GROMACS .gro file of C-alpha atoms in nm:
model
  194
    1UNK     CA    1  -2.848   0.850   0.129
    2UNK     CA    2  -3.094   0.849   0.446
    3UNK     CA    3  -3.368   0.902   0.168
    4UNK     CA    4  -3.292   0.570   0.001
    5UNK     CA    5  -3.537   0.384   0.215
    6UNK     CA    6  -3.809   0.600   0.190
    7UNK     CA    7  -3.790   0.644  -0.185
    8UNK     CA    8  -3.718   0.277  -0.252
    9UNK     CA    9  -4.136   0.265  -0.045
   10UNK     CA   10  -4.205   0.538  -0.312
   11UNK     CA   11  -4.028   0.377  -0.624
   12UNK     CA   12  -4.292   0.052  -0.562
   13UNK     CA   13  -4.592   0.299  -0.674
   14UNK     CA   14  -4.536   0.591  -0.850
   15UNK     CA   15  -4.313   0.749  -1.150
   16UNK     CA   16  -3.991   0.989  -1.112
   17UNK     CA   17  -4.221   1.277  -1.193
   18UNK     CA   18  -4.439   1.184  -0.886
   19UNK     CA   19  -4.133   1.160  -0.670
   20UNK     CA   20  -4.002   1.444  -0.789
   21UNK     CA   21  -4.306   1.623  -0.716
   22UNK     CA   22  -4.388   1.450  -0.396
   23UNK     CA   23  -4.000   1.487  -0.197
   24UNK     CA   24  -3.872   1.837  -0.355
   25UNK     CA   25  -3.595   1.729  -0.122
   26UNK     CA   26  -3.332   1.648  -0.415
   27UNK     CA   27  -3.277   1.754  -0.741
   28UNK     CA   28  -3.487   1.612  -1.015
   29UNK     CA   29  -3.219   1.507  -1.202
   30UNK     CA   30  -3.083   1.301  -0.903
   31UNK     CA   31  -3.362   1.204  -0.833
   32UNK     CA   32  -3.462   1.091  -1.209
   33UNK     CA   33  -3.126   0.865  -1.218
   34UNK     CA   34  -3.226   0.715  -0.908
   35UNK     CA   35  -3.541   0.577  -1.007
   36UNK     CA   36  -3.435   0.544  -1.413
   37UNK     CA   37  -3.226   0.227  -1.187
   38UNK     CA   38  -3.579   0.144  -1.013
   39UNK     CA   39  -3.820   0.139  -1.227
   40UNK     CA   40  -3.965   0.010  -1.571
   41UNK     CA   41  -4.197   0.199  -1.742
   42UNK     CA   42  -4.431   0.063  -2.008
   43UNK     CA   43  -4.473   0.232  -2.339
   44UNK     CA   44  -4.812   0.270  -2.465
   45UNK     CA   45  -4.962   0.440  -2.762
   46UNK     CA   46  -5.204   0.736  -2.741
   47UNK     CA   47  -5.536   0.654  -2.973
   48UNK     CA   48  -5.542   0.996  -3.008
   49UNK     CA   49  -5.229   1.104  -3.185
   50UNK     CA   50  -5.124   0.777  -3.253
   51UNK     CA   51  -4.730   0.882  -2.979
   52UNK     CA   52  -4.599   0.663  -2.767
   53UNK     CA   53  -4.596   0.798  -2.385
   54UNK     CA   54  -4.492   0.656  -2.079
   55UNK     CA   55  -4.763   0.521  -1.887
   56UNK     CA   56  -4.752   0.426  -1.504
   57UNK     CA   57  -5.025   0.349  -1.306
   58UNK     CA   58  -5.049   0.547  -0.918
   59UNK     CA   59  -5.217   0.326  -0.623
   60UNK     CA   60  -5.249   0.621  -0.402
   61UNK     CA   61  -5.362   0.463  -0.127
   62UNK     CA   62  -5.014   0.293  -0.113
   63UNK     CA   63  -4.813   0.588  -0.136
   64UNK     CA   64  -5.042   0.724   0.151
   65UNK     CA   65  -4.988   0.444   0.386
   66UNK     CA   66  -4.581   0.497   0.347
   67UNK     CA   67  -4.620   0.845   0.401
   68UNK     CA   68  -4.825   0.772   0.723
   69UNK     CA   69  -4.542   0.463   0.817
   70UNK     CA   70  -4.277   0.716   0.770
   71UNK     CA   71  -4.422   0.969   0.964
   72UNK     CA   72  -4.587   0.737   1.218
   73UNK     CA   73  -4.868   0.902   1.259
   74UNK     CA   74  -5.279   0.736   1.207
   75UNK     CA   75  -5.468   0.827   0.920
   76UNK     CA   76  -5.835   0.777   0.838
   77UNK     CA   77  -6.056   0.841   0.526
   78UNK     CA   78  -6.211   1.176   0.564
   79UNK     CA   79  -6.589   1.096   0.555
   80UNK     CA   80  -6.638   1.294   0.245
   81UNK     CA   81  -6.449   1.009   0.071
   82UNK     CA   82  -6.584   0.712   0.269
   83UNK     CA   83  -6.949   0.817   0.220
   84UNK     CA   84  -6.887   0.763  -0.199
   85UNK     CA   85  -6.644   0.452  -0.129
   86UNK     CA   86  -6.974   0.281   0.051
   87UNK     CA   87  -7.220   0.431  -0.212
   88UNK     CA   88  -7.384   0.656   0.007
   89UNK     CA   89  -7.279   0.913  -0.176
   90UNK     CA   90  -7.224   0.971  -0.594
   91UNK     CA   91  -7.022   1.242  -0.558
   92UNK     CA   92  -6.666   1.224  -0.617
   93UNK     CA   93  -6.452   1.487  -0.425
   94UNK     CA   94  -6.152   1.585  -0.620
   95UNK     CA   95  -5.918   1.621  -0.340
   96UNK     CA   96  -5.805   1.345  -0.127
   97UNK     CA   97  -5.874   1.392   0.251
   98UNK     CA   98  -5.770   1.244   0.567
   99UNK     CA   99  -5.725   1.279   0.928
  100UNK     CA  100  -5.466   1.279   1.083
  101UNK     CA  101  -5.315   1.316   1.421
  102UNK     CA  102  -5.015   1.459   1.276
  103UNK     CA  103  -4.969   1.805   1.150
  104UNK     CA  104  -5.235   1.961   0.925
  105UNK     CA  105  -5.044   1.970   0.541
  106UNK     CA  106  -5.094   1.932   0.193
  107UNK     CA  107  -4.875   1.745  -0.080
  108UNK     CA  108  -4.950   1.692  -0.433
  109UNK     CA  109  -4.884   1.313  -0.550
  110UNK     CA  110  -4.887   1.325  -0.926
  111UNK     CA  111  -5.091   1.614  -0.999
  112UNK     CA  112  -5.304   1.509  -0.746
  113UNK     CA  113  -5.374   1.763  -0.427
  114UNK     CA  114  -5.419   1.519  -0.109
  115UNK     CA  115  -5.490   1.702   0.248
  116UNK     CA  116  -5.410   1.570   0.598
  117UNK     CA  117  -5.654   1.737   0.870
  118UNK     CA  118  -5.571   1.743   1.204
  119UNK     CA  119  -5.799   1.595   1.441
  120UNK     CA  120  -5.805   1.570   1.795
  121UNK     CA  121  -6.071   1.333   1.804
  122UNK     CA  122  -5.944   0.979   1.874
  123UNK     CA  123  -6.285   0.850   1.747
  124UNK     CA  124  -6.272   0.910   1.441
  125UNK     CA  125  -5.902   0.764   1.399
  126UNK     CA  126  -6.014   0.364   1.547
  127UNK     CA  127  -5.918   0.111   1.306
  128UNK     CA  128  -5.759   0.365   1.063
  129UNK     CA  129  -5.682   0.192   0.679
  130UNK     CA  130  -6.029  -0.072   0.787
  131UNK     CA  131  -6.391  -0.104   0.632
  132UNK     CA  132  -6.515  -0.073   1.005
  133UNK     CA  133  -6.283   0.281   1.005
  134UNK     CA  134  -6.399   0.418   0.665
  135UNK     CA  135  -6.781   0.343   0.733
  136UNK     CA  136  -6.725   0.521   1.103
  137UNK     CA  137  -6.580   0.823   0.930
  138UNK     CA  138  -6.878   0.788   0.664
  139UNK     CA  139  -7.108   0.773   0.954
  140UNK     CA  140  -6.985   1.060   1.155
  141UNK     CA  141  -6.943   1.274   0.865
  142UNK     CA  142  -7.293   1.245   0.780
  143UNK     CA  143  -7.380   1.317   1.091
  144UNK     CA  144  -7.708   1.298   1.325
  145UNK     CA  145  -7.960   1.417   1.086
  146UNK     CA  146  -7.879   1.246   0.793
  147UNK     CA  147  -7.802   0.887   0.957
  148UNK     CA  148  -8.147   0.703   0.938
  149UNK     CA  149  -8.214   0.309   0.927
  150UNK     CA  150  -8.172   0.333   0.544
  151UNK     CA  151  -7.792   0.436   0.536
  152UNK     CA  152  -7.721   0.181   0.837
  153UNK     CA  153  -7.873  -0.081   0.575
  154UNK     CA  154  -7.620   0.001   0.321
  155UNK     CA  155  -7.311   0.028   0.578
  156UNK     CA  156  -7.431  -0.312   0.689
  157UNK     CA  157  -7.458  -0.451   0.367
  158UNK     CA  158  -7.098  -0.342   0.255
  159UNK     CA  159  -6.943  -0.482   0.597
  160UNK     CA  160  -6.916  -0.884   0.679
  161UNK     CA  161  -7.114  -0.972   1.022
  162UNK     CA  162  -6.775  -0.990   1.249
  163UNK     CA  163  -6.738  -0.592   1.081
  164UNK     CA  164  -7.057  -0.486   1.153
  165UNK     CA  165  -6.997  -0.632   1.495
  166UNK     CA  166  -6.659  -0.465   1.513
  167UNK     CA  167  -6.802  -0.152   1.469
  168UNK     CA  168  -7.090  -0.117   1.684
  169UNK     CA  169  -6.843  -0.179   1.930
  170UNK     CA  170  -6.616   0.139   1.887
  171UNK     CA  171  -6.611   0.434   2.058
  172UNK     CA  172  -6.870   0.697   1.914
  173UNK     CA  173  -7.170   0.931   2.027
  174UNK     CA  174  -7.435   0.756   2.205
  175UNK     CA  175  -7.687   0.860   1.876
  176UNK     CA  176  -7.477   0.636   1.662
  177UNK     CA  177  -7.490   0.364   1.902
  178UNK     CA  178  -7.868   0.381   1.864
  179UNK     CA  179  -7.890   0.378   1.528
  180UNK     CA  180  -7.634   0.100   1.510
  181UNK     CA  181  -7.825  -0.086   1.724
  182UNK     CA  182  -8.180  -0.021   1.571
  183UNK     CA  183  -8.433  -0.359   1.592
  184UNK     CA  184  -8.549  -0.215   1.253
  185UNK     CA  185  -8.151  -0.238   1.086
  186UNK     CA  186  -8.118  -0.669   1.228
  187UNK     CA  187  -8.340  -0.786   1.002
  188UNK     CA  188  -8.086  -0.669   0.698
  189UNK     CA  189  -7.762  -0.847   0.537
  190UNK     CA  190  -7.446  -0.841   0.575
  191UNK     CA  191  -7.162  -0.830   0.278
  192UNK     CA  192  -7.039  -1.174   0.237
  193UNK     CA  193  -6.839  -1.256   0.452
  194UNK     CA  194  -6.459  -1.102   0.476
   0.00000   0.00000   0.00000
């Protein structure tokens, strides 16, 4: 089938329910024999009622990064998620978000809701899937008021010095660029380098 390559990418990450949930395209029970071929699942047993269940663990990111290969389009880490990925942030948001330049859509990957936003702002998309992409996103998410020398600190500190570097050299609003480039912000570290 012209689905075969596309759910062999899927097969790598998730379990038939997932793909069941995430193509709709087939029917389940094809679509369970398929992957019974494809996958091995691991039994494990629930401390709480003492059952065996079938566990398999989901790296979302991964099935994201197919989805945006199969679709060629760019995606980047809303800022809503990059801003608690770099510790600006403790909040958690329960749906995953990214840009897009594709069409605006939901999907659900395993019970979990993940939203593509349309953007039209080419910005925000540079080095999609980086550390120099998510703490741009971070950075213009937060915005103009709440981007002082202290949050530039912490981006800085979670980026190498060639990152750092990277990403004072992107496109972005000449605020940022200010910021980026404070004389009070040089004097902090970098991550180790990576």
């Amino acid at each position: 089938s012209a689905l075969a390559p596309f759910m062999d990418d899927l097969a790598k990450f998730a379990v038939k329910e997932t793909l069941t949930e995430t193509t709709n395209i087939i029917d389940s029970n094809s679509l369970s024999k398929y992957y019974d071929s494809k996958l091995k699942f691991t039994p494990k047993t629930n401390r709480q009622n003492e059952q065996n269940t079938t566990v398999a663990r989901i790296d979302y990111d991964e099935v994201i990064k197919v989805i945006s290969n199969r679709n060629k389009e760019t995606l980047q880490i809303h800022g809503s998620s990059a801003v608690n990925k770099l510790g600006l942030s403790t909040q958690v948001p329960l749906t995953k978000v990214f840009y897009t330049n594709g069409p605006s859509r939901e999907v659900i990957i395993a019970g979990t809701r993940v939203k593509f936003i349309h953007t039209e702002n080419q910005n925000i998309l540079q080095a999609s899937g980086t550390e120099v992409g998510m703490a741009l996103s971070a950075l213009i998410f937060l915005g103009r008021e709440h981007v002082d020398q202290e949050v530039v600190r912490q981006v800085k500190s979670r980026l190498s010095e060639n990152h750092f570097k990277r990403l004072k050299r992107m496109q972005m609003s000449s605020w940022l660029k200010e910021r980026l480039s404070d004389p009070a912000v040089k004097e902090s570290s970098y991550a180790l380098a990576g």
